[in-house]
Short mmCIF file of C-alpha atoms in Angstrom, two decimals:
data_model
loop_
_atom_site.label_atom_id
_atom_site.label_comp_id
_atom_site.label_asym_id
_atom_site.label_seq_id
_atom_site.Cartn_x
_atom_site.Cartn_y
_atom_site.Cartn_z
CA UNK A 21 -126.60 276.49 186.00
CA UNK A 22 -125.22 278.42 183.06
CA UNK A 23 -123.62 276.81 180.23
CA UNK A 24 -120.43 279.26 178.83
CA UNK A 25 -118.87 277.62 176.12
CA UNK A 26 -117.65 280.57 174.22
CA UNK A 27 -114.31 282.05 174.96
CA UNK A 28 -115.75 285.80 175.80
CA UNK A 29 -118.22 284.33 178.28
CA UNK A 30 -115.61 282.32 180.07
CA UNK A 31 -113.01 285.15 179.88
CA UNK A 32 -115.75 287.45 181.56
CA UNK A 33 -116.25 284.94 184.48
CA UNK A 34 -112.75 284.94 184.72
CA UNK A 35 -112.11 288.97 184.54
CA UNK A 36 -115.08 289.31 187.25
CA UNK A 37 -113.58 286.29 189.71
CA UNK A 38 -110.43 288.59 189.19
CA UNK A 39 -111.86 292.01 189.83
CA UNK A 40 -113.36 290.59 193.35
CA UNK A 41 -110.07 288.84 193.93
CA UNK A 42 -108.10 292.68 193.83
CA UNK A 43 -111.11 294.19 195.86
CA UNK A 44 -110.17 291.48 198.48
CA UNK A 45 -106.18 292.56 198.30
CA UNK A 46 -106.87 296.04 198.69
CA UNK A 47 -109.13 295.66 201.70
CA UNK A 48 -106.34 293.27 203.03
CA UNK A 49 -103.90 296.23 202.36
CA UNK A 50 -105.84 299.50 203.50
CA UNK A 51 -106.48 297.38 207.14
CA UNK A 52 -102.35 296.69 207.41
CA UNK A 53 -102.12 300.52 206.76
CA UNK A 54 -104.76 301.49 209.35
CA UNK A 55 -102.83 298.75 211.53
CA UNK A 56 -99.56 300.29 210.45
CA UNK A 57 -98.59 303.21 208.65
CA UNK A 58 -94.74 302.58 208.92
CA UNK A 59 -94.77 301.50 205.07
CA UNK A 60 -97.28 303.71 203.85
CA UNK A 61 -95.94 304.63 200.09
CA UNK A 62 -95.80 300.72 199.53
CA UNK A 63 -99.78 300.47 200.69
CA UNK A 64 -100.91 303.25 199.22
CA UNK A 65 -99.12 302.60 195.58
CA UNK A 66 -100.18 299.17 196.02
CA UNK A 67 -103.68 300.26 196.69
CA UNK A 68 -103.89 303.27 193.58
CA UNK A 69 -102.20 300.47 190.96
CA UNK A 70 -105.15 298.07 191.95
CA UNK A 71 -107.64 300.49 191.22
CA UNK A 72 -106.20 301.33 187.84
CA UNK A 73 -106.09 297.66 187.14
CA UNK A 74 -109.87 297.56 188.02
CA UNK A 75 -110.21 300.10 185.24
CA UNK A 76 -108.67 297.72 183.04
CA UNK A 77 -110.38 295.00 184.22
CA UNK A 78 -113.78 296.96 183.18
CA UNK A 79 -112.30 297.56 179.99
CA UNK A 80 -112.23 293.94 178.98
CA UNK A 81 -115.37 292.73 180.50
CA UNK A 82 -117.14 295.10 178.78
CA UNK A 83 -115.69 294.33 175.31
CA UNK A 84 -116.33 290.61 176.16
CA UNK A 85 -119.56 291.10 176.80
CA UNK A 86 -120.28 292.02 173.15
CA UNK A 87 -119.79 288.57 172.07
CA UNK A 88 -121.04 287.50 175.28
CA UNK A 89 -123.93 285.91 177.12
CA UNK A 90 -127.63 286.43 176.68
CA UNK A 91 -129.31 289.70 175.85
CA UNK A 92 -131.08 289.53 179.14
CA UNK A 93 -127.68 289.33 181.00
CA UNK A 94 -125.69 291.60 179.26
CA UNK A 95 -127.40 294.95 181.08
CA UNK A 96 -126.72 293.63 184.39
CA UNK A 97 -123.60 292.15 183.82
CA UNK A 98 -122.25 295.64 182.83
CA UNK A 99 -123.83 297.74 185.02
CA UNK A 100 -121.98 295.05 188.15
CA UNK A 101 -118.34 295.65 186.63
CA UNK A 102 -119.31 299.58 186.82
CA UNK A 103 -120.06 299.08 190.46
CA UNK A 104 -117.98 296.85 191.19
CA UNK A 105 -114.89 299.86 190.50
CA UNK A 106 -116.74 301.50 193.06
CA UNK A 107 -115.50 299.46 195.60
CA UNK A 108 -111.80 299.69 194.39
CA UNK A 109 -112.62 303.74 194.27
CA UNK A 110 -113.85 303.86 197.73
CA UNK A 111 -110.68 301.91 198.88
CA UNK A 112 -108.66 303.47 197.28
CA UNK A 113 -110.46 306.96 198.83
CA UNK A 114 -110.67 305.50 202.01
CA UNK A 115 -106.48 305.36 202.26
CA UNK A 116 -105.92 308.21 200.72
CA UNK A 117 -108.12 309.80 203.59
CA UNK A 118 -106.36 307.83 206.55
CA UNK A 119 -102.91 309.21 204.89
CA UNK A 120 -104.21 312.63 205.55
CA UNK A 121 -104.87 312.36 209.18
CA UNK A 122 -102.24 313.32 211.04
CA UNK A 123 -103.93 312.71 214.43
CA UNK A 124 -104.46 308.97 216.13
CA UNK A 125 -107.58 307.36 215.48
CA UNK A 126 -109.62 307.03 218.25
CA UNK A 127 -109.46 303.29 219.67
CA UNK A 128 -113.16 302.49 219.15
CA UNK A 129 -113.40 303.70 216.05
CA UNK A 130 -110.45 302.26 214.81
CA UNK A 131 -111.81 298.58 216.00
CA UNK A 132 -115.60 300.09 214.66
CA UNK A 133 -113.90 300.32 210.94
CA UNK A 134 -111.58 297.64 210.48
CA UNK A 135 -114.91 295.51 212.14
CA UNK A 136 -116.50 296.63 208.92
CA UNK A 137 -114.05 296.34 206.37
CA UNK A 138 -113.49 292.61 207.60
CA UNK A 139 -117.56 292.28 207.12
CA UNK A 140 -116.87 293.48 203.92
CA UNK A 141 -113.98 291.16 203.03
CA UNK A 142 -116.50 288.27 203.75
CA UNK A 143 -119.40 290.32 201.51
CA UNK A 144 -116.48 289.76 198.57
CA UNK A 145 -116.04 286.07 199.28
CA UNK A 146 -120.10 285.41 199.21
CA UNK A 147 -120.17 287.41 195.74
CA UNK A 148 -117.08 285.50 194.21
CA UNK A 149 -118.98 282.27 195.29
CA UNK A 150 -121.89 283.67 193.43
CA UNK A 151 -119.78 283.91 190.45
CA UNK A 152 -119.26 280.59 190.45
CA UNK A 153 -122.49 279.69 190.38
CA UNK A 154 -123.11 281.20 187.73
CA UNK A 155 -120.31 278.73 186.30
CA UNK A 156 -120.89 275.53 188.04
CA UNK A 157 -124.44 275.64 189.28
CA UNK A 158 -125.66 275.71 193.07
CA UNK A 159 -127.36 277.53 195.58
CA UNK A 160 -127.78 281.61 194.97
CA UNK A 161 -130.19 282.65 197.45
CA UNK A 162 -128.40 281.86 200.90
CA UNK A 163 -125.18 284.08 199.64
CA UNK A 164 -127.26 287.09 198.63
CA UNK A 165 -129.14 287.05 202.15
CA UNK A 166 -125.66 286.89 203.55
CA UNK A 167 -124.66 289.71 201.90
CA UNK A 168 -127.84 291.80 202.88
CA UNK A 169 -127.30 291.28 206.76
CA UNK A 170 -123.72 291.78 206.71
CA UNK A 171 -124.66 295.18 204.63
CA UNK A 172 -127.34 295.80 207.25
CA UNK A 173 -124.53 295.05 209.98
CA UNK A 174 -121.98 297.57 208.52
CA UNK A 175 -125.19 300.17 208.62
CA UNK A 176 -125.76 299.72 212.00
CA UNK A 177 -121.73 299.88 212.77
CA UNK A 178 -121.32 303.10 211.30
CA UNK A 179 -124.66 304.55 213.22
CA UNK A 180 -122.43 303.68 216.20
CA UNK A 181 -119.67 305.24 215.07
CA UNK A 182 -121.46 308.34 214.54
CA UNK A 183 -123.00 308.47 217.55
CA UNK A 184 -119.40 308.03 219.80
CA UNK A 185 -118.01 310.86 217.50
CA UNK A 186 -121.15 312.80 218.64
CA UNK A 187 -120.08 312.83 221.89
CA UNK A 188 -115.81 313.23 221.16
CA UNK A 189 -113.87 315.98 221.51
CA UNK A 190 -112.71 317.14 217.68
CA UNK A 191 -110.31 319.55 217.79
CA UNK A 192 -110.21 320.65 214.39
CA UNK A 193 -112.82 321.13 211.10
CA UNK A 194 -110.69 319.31 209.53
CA UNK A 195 -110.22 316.11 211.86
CA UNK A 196 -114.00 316.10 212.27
CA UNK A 197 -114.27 315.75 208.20
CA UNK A 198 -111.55 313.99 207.54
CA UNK A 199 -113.02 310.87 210.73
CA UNK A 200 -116.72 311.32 208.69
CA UNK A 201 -115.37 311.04 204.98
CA UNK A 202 -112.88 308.00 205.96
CA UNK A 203 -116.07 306.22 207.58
CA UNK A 204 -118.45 307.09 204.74
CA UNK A 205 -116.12 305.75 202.07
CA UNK A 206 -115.32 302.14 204.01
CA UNK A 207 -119.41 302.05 204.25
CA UNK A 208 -119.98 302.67 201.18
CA UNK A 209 -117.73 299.22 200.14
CA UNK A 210 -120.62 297.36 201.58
CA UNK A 211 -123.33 299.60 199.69
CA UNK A 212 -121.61 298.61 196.43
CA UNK A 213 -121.01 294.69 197.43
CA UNK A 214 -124.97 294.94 197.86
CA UNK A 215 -125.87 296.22 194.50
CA UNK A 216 -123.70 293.97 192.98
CA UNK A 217 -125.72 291.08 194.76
CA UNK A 218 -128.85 292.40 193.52
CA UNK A 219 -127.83 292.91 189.80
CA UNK A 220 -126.63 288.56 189.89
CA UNK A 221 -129.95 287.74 191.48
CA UNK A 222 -131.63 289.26 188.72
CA UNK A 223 -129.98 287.03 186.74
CA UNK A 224 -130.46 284.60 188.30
CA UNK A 225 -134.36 285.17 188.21
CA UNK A 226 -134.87 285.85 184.79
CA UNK A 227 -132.73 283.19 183.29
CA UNK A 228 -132.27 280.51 185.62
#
């Protein structure tokens, strides 16, 4: 367990709780839009103002962290806010890609991605709880495992994928790239969630 009694360190733990929290909304959002694209400026504004409040977000963590923390947690700290607006950026990608097809997504792969964005939804839940811990004290090691076998899950879902669009009939350059970009980006959620993980445990390590 960490002790944060200054204001910046506590306003960090805050800001981070808060970044997850809007990674969570948009993946909540971008699956209603792949559910239903009948409100689609709505999403899709929803989605690009949560990103740019992610960018915010950054701002402030980072000049928190100057006051902030140990000198052994400051490097990892910042380099987890950077990644973690790769998640919002891949979101916010990954709709902006589904807006552009103007073809029905295949069944299978439709249930294949939303599959992993809902693993990923959980990945976000395990790393807010390891924010926490930071916070309150606990266990560390069972929610990073958790989020390495979900991120080896989403690997092996979007193997699958690729193999069923091996085999489809794709009409168009353009629906083939715009099916392999749109899975890439949702994949690459969970790639992010995972490096996140790592930078906290090696906090925890080397200060715990």
């Amino acid at each position: 367990m960490f002790v944060f009694e200054r204001k910046a360190e506590k306003e960090v733990i805050n800001l981070l709780n808060k970044h997850i929290s809007n990674s969570i909304d948009a993946i909540n959002m971008l699956i209603e839009y792949i559910d239903d694209k009948s409100n689609k400026n709505n999403s899709i504004n929803e989605i690009i103002k949560l990103e740019k409040k992610g960018d915010e977000i950054r701002t402030e963590i980072i000049v928190n962290l100057y006051e902030a923390f140990l000198p052994s947690m400051k490097r990892e700290l910042h380099h987890s806010v950077e990644i973690l607006n790769d998640v919002l950026d891949n979101i916010k990608h990954g709709v902006l890609l589904y807006d552009l097809m103007t073809f029905e997504l295949d069944e299978f792969i439709n249930e294949k991605c939303k599959l992993i964005l809902n693993i990923s939804l959980n990945m976000l839940k395990s790393l807010n709880t390891l924010v926490s811990v930071f916070e309150n004290g606990g266990e560390f090691r069972e929610h990073i495992r958790n989020i390495k076998l979900s991120e080896e899950e989403i690997d092996t879902i979007q193997h699958d994928i690729y193999k069923y669009m091996v085999n489809m009939e794709i009409k168009s350059f353009w629906m083939g790239k715009l099916l392999s970009d749109f899975v890439d980006r949702i994949a690459e959620i969970s790639n992010c969630i995972e490096n996140v993980s790592d930078e906290f445990q090696i906090i925890f390590i080397s200060n715990w």
